[in-house]
JSON list of N, CA and C in Angstrom, two decimals:
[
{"chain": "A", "resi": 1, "resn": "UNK", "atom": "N", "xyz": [8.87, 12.27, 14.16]},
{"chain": "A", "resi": 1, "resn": "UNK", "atom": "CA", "xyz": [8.10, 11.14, 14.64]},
{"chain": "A", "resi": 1, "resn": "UNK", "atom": "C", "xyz": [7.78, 10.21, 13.48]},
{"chain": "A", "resi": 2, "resn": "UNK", "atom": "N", "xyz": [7.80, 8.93, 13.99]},
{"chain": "A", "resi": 2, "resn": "UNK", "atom": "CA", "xyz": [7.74, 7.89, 12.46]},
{"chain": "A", "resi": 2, "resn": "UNK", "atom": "C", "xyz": [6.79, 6.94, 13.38]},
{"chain": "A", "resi": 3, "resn": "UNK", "atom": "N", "xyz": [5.66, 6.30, 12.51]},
{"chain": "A", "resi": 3, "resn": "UNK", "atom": "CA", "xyz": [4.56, 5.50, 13.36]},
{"chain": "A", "resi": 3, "resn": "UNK", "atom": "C", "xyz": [4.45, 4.61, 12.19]},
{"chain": "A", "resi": 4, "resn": "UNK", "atom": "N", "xyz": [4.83, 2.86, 12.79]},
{"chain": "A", "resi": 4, "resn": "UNK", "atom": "CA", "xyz": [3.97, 2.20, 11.97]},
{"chain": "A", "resi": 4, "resn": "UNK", "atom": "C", "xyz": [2.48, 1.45, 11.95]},
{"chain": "A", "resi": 5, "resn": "UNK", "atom": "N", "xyz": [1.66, 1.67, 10.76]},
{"chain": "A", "resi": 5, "resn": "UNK", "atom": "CA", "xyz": [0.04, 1.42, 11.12]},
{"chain": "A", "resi": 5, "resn": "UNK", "atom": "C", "xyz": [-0.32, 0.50, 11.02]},
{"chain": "A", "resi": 6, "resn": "UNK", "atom": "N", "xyz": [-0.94, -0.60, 11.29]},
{"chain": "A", "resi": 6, "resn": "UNK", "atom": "CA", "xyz": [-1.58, -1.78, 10.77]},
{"chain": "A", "resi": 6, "resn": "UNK", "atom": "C", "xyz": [-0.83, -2.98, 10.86]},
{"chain": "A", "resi": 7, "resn": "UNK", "atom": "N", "xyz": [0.22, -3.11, 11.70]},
{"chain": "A", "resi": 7, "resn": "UNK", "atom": "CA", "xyz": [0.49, -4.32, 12.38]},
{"chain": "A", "resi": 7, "resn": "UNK", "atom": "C", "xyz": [-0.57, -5.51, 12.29]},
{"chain": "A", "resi": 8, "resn": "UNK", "atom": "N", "xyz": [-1.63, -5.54, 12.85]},
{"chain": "A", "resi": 8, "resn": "UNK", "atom": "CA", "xyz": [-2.42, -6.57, 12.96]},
{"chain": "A", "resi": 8, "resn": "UNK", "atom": "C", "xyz": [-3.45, -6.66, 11.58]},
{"chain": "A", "resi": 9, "resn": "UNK", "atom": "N", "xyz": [-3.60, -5.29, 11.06]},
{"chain": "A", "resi": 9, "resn": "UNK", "atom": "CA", "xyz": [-3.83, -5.53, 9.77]},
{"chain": "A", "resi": 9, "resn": "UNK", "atom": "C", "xyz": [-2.84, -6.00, 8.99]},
{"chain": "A", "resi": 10, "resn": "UNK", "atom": "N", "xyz": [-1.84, -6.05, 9.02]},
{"chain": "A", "resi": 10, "resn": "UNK", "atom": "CA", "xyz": [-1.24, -6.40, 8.38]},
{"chain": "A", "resi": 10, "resn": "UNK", "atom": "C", "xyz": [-0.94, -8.25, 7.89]},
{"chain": "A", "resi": 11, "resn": "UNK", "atom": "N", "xyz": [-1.20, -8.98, 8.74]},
{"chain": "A", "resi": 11, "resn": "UNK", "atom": "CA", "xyz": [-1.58, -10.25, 8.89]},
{"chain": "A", "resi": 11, "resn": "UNK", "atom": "C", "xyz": [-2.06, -10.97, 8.26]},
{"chain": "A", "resi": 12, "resn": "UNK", "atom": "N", "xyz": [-3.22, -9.88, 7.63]},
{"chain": "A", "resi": 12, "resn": "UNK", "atom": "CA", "xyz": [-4.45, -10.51, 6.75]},
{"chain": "A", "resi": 12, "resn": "UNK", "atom": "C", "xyz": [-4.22, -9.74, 5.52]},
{"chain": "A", "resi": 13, "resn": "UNK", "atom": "N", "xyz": [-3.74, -8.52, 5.52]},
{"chain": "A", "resi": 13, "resn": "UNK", "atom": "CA", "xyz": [-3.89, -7.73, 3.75]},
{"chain": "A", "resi": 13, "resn": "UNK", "atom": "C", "xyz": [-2.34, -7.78, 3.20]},
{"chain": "A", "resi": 14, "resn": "UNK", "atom": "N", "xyz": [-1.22, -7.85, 4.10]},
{"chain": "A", "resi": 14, "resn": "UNK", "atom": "CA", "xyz": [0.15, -7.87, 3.65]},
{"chain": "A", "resi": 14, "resn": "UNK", "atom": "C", "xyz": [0.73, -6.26, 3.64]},
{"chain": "A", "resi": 15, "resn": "UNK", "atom": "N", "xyz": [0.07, -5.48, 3.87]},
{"chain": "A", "resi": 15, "resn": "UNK", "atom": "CA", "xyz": [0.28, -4.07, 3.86]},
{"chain": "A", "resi": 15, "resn": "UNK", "atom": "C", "xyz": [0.37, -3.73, 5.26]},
{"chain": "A", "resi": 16, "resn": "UNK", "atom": "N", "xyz": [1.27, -2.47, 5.41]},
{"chain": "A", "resi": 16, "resn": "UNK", "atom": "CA", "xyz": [1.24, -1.40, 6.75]},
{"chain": "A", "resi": 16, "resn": "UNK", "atom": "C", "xyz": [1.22, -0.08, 5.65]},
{"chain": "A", "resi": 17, "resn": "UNK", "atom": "N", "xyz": [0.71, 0.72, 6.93]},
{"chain": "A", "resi": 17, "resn": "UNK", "atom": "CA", "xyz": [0.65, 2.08, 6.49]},
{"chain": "A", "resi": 17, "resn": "UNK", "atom": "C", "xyz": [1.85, 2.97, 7.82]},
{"chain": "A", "resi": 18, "resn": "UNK", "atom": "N", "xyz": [2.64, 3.50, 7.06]},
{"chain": "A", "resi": 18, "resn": "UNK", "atom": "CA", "xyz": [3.76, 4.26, 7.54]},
{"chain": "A", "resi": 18, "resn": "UNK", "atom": "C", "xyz": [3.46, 5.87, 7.23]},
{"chain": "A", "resi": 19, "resn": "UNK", "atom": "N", "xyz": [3.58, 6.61, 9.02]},
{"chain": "A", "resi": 19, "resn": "UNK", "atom": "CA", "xyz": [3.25, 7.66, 8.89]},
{"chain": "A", "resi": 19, "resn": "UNK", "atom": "C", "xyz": [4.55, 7.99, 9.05]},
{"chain": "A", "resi": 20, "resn": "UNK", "atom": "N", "xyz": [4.53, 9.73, 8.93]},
{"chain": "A", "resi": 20, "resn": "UNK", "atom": "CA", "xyz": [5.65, 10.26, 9.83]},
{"chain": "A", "resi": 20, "resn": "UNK", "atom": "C", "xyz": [5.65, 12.20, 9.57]},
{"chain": "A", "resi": 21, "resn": "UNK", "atom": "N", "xyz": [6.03, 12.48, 10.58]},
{"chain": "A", "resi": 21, "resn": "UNK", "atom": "CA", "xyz": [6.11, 14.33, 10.72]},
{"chain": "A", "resi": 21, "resn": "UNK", "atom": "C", "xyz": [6.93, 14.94, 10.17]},
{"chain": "A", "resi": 22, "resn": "UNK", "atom": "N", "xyz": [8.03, 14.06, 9.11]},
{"chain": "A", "resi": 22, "resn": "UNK", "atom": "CA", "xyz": [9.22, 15.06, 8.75]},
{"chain": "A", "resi": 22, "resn": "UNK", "atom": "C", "xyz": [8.62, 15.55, 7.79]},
{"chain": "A", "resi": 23, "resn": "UNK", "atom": "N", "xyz": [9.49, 16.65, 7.23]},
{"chain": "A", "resi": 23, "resn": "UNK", "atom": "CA", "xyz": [9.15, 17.58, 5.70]},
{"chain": "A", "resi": 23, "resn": "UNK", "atom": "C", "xyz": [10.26, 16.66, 5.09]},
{"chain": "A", "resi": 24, "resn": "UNK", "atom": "N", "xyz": [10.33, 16.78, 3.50]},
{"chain": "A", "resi": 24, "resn": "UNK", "atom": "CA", "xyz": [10.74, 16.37, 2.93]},
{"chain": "A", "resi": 24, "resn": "UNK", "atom": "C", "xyz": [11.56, 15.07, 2.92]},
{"chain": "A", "resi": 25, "resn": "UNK", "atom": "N", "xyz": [10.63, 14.17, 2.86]},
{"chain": "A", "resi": 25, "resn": "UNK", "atom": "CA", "xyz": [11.28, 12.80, 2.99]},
{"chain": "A", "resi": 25, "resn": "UNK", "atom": "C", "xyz": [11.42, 12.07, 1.89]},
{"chain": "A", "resi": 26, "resn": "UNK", "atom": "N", "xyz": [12.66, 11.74, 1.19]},
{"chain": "A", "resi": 26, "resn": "UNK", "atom": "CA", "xyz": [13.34, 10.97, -0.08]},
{"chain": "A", "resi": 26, "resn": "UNK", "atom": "C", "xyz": [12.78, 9.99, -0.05]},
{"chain": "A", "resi": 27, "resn": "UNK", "atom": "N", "xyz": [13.01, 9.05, 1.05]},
{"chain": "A", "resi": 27, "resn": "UNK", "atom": "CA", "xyz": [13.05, 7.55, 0.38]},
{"chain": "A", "resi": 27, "resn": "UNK", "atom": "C", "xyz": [12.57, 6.91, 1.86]},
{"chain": "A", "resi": 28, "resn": "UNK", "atom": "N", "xyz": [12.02, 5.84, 1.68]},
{"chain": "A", "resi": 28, "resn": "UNK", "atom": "CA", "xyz": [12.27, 5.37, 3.20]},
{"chain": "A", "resi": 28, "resn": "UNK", "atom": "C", "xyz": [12.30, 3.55, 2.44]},
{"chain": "A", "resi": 29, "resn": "UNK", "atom": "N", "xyz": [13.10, 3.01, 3.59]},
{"chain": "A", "resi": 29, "resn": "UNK", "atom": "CA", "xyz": [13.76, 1.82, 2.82]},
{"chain": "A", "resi": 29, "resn": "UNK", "atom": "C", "xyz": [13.44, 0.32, 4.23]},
{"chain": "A", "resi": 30, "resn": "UNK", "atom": "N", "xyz": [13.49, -0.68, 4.07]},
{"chain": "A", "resi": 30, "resn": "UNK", "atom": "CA", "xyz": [13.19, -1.80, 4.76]},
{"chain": "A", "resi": 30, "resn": "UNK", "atom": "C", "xyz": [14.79, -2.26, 5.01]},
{"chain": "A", "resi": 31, "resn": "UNK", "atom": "N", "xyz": [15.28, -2.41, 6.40]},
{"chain": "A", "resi": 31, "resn": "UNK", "atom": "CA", "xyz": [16.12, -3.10, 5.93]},
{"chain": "A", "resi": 31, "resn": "UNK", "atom": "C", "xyz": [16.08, -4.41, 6.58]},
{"chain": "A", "resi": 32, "resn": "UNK", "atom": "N", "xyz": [17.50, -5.68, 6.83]},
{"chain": "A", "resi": 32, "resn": "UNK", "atom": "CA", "xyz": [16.83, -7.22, 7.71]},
{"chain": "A", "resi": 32, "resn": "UNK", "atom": "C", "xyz": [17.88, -6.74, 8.73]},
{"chain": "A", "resi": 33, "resn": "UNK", "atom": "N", "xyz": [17.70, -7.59, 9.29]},
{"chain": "A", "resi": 33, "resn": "UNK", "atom": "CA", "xyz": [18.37, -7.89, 10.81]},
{"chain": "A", "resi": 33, "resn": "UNK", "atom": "C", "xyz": [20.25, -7.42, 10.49]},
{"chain": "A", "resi": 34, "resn": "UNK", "atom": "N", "xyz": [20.70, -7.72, 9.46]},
{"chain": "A", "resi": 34, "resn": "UNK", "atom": "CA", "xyz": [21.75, -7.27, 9.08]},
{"chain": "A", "resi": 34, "resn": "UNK", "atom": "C", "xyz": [22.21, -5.81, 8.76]},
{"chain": "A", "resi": 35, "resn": "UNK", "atom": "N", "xyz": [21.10, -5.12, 8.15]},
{"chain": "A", "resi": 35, "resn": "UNK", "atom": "CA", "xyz": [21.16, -3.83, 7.71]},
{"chain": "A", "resi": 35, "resn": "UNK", "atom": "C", "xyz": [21.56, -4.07, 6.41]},
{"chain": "A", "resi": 36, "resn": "UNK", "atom": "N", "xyz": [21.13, -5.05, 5.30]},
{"chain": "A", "resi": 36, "resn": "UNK", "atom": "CA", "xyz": [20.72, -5.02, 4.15]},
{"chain": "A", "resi": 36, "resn": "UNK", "atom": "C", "xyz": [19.67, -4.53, 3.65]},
{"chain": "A", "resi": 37, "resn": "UNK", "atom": "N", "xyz": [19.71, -3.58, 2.65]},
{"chain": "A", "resi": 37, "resn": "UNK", "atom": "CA", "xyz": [18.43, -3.26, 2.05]},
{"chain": "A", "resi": 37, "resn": "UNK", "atom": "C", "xyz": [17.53, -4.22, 1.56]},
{"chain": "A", "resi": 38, "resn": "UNK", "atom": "N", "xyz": [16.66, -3.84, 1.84]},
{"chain": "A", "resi": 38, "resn": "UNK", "atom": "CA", "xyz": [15.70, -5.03, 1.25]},
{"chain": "A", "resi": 38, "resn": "UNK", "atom": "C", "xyz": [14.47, -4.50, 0.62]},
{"chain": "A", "resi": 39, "resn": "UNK", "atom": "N", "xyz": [14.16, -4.06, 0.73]},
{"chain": "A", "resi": 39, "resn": "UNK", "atom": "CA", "xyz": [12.74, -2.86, -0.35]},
{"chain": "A", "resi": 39, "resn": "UNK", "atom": "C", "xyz": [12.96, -1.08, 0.20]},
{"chain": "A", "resi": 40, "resn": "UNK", "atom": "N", "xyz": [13.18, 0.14, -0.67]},
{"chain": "A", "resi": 40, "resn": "UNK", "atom": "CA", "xyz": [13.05, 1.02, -0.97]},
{"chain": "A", "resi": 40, "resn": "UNK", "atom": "C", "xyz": [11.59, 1.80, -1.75]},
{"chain": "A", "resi": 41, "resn": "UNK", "atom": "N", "xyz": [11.53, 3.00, -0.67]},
{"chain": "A", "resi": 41, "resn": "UNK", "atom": "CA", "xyz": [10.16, 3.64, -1.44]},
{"chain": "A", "resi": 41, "resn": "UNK", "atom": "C", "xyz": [9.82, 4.88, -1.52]},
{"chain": "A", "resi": 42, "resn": "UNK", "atom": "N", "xyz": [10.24, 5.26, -2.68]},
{"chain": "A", "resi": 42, "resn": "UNK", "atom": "CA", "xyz": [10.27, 6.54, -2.85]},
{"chain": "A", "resi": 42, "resn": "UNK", "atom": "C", "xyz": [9.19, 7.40, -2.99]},
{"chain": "A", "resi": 43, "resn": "UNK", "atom": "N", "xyz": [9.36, 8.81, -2.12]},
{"chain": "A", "resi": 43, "resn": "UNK", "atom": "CA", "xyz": [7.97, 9.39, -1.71]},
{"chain": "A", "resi": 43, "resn": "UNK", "atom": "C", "xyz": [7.93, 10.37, -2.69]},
{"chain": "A", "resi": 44, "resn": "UNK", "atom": "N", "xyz": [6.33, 11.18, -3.06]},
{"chain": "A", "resi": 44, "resn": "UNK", "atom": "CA", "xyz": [6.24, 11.62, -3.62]},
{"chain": "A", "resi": 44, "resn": "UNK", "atom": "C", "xyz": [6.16, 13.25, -3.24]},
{"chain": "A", "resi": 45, "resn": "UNK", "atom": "N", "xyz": [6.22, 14.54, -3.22]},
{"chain": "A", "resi": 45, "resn": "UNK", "atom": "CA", "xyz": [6.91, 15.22, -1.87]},
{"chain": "A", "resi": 45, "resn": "UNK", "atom": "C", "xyz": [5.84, 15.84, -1.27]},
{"chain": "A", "resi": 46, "resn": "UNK", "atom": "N", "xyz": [5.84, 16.21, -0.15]},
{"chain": "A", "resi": 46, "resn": "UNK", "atom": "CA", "xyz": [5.33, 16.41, 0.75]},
{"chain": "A", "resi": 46, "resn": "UNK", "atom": "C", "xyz": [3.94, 15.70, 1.24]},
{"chain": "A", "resi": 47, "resn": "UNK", "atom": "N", "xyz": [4.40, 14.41, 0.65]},
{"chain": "A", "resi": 47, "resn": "UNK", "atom": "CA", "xyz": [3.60, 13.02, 1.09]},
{"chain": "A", "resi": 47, "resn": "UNK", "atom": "C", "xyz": [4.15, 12.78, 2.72]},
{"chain": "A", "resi": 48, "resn": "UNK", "atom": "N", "xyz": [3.08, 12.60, 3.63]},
{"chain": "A", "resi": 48, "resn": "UNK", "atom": "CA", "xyz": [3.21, 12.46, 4.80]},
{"chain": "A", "resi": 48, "resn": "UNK", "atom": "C", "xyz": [2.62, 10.62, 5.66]},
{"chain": "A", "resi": 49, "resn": "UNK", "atom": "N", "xyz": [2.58, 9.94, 4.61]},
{"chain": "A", "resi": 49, "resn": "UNK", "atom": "CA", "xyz": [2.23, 8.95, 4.95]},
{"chain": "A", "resi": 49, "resn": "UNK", "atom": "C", "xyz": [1.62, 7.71, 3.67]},
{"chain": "A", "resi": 50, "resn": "UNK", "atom": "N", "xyz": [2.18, 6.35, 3.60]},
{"chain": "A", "resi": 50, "resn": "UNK", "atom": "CA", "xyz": [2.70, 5.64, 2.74]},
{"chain": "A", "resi": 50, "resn": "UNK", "atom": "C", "xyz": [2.23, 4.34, 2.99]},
{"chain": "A", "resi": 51, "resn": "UNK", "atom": "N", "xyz": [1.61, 3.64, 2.25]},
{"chain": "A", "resi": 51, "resn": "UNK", "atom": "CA", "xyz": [0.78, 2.21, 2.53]},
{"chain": "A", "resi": 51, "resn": "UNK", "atom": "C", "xyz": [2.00, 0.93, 1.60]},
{"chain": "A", "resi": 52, "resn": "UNK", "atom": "N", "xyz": [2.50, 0.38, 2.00]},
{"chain": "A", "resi": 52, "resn": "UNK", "atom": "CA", "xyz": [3.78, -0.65, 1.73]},
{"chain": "A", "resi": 52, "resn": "UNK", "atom": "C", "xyz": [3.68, -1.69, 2.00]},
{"chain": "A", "resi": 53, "resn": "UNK", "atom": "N", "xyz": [3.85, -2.75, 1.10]},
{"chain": "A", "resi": 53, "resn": "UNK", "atom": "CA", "xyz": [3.41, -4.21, 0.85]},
{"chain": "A", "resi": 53, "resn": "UNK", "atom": "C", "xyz": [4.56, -5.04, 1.81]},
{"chain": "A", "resi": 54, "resn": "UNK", "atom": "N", "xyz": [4.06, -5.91, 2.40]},
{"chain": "A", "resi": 54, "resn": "UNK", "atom": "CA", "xyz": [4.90, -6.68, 3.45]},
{"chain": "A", "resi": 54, "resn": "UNK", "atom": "C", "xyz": [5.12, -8.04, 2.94]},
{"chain": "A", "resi": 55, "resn": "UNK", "atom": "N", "xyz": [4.35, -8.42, 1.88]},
{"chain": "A", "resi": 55, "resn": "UNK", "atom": "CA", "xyz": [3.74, -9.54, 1.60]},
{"chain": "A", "resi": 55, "resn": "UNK", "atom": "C", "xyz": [5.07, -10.24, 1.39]},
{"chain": "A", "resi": 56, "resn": "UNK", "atom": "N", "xyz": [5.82, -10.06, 0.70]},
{"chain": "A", "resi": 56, "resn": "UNK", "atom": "CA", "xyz": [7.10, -10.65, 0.33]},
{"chain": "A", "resi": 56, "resn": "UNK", "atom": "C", "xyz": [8.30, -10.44, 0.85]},
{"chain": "A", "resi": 57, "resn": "UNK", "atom": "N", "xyz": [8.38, -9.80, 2.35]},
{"chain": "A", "resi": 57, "resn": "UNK", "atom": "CA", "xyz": [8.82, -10.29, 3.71]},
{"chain": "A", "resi": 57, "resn": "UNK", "atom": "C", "xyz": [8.97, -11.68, 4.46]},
{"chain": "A", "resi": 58, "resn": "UNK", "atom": "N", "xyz": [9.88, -12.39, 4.78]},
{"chain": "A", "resi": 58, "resn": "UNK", "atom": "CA", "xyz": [9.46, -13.18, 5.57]},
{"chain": "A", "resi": 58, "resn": "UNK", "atom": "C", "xyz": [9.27, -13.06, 6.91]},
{"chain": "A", "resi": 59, "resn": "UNK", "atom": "N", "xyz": [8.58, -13.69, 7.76]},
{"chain": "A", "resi": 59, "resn": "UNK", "atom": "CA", "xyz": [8.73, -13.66, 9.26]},
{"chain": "A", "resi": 59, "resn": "UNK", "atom": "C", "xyz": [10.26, -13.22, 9.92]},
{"chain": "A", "resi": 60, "resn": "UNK", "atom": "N", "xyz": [10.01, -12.33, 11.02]},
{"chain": "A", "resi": 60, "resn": "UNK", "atom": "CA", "xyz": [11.64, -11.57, 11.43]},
{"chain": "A", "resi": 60, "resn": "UNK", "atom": "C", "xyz": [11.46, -10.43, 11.67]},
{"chain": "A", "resi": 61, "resn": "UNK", "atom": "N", "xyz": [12.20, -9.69, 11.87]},
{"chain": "A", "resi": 61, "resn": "UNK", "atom": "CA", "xyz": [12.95, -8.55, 12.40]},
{"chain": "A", "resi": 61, "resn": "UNK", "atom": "C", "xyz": [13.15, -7.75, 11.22]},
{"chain": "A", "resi": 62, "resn": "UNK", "atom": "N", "xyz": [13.05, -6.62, 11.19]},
{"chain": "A", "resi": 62, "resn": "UNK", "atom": "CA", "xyz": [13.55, -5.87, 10.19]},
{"chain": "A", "resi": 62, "resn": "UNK", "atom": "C", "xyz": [13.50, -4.27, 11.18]},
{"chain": "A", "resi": 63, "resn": "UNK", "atom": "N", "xyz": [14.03, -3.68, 10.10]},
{"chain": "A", "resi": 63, "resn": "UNK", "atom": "CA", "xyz": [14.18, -1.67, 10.48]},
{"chain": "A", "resi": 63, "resn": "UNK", "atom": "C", "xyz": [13.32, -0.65, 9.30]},
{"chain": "A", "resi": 64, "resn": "UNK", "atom": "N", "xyz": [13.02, -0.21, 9.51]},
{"chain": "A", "resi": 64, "resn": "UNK", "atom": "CA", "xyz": [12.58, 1.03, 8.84]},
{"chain": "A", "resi": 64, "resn": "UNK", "atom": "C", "xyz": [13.18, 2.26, 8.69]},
{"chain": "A", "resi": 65, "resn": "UNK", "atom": "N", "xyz": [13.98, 2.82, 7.77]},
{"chain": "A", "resi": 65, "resn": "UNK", "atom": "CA", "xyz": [14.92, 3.82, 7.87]},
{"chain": "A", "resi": 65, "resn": "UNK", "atom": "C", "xyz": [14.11, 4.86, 7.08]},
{"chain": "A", "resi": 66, "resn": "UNK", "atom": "N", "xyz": [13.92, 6.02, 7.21]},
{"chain": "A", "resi": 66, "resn": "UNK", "atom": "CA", "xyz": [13.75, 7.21, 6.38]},
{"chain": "A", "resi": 66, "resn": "UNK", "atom": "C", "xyz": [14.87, 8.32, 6.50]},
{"chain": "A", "resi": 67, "resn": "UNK", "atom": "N", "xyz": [14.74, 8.99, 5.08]},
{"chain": "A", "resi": 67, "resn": "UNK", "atom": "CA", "xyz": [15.84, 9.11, 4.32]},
{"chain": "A", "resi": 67, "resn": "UNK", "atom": "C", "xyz": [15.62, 10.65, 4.00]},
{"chain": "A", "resi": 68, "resn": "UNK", "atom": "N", "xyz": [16.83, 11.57, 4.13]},
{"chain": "A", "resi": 68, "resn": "UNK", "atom": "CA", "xyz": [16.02, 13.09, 3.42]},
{"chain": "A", "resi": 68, "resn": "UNK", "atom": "C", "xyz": [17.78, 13.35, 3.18]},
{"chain": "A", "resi": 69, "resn": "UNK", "atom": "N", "xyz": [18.06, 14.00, 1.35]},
{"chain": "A", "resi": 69, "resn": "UNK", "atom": "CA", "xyz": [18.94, 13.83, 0.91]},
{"chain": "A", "resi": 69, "resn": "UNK", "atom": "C", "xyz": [20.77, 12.83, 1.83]},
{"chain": "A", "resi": 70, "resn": "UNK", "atom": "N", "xyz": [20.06, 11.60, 1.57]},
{"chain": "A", "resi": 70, "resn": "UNK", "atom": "CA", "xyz": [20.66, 10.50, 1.56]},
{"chain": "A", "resi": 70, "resn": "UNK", "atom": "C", "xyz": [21.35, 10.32, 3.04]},
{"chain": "A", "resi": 71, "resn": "UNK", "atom": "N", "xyz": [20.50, 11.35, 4.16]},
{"chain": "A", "resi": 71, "resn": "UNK", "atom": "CA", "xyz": [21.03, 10.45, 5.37]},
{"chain": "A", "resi": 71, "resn": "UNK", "atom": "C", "xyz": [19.96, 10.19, 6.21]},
{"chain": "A", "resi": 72, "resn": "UNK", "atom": "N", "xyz": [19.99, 9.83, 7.16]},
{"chain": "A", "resi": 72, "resn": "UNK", "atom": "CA", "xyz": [19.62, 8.78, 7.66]},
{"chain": "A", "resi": 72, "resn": "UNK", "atom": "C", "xyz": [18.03, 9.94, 9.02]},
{"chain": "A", "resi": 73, "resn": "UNK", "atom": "N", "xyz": [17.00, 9.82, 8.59]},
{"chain": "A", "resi": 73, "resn": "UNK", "atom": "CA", "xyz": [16.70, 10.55, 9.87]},
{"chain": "A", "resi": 73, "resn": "UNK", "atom": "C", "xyz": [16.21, 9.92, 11.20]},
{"chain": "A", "resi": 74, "resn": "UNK", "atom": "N", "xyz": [15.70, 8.50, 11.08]},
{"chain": "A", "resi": 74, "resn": "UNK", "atom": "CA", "xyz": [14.95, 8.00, 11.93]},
{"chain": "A", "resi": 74, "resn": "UNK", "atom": "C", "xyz": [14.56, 6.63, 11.56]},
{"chain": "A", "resi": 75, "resn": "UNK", "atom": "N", "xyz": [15.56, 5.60, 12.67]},
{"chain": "A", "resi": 75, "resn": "UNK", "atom": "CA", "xyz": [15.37, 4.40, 12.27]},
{"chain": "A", "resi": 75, "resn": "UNK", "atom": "C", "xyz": [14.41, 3.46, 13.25]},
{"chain": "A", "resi": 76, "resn": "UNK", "atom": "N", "xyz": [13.42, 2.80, 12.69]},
{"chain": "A", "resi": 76, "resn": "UNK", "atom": "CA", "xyz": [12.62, 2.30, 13.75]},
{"chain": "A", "resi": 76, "resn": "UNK", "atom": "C", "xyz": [12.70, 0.11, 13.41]},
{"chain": "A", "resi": 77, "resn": "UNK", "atom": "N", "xyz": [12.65, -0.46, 14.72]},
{"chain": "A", "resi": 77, "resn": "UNK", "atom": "CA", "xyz": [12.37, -1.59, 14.58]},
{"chain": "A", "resi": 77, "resn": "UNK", "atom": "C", "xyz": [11.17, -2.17, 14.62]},
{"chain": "A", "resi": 78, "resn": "UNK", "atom": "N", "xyz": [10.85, -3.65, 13.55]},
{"chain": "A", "resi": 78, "resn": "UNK", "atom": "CA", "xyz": [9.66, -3.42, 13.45]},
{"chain": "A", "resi": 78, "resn": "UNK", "atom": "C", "xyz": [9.45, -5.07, 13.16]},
{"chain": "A", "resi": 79, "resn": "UNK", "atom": "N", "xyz": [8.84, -5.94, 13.86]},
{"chain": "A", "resi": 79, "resn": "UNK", "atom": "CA", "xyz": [8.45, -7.56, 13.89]},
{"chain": "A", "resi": 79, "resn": "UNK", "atom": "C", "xyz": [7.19, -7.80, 12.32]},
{"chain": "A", "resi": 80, "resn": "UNK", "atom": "N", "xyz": [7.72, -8.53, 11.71]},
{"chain": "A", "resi": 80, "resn": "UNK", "atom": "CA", "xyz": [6.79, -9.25, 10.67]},
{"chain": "A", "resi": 80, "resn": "UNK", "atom": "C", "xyz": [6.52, -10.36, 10.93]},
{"chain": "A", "resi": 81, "resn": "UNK", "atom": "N", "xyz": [5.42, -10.71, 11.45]},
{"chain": "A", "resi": 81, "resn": "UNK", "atom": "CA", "xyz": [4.79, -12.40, 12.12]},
{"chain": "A", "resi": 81, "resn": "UNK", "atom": "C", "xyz": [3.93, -12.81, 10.98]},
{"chain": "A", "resi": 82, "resn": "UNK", "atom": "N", "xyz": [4.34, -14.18, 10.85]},
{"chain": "A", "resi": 82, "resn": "UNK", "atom": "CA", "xyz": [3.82, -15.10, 9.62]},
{"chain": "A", "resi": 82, "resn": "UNK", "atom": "C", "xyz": [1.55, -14.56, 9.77]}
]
């Protein structure tokens, strides 16, 4: 399960907080509408949840991918409004 937090906080501080239930999670990465990477964030281990700057996002579409030795476990879509 992967949850993102603070949508509407996010508006005003530039941050979300990203949970999620897996064990051992590498990396979890931003990508755009293309499936370009666009920010990577590497966890520290058995960190279960991660506060990530939006600020230098633009308005759009993007994905949220998390990562446990380099494939892919759970990709979520996710709106960044100005």
């Amino acid at each position: 399960r992967l949850s993102l937090v603070g949508s509407e906080m996010c508006k005003e501080t530039g941050y979300a907080t990203i949970s999620f239930t897996y064990d051992n999670v590498d990396k979890i990465s931003i990508l755009n509408i293309v499936g370009r990477e666009i920010k990577t964030v590497t966890l520290e281990p058995g960190k279960r949840d991660i506060k990530v700057s939006l600020i230098d996002l633009q308005p759009g579409v993007y994905f949220l991918a998390v990562y446990y030795q380099g494939n892919t476990l759970i990709t979520k879509k996710f709106l960044k409004e100005e």
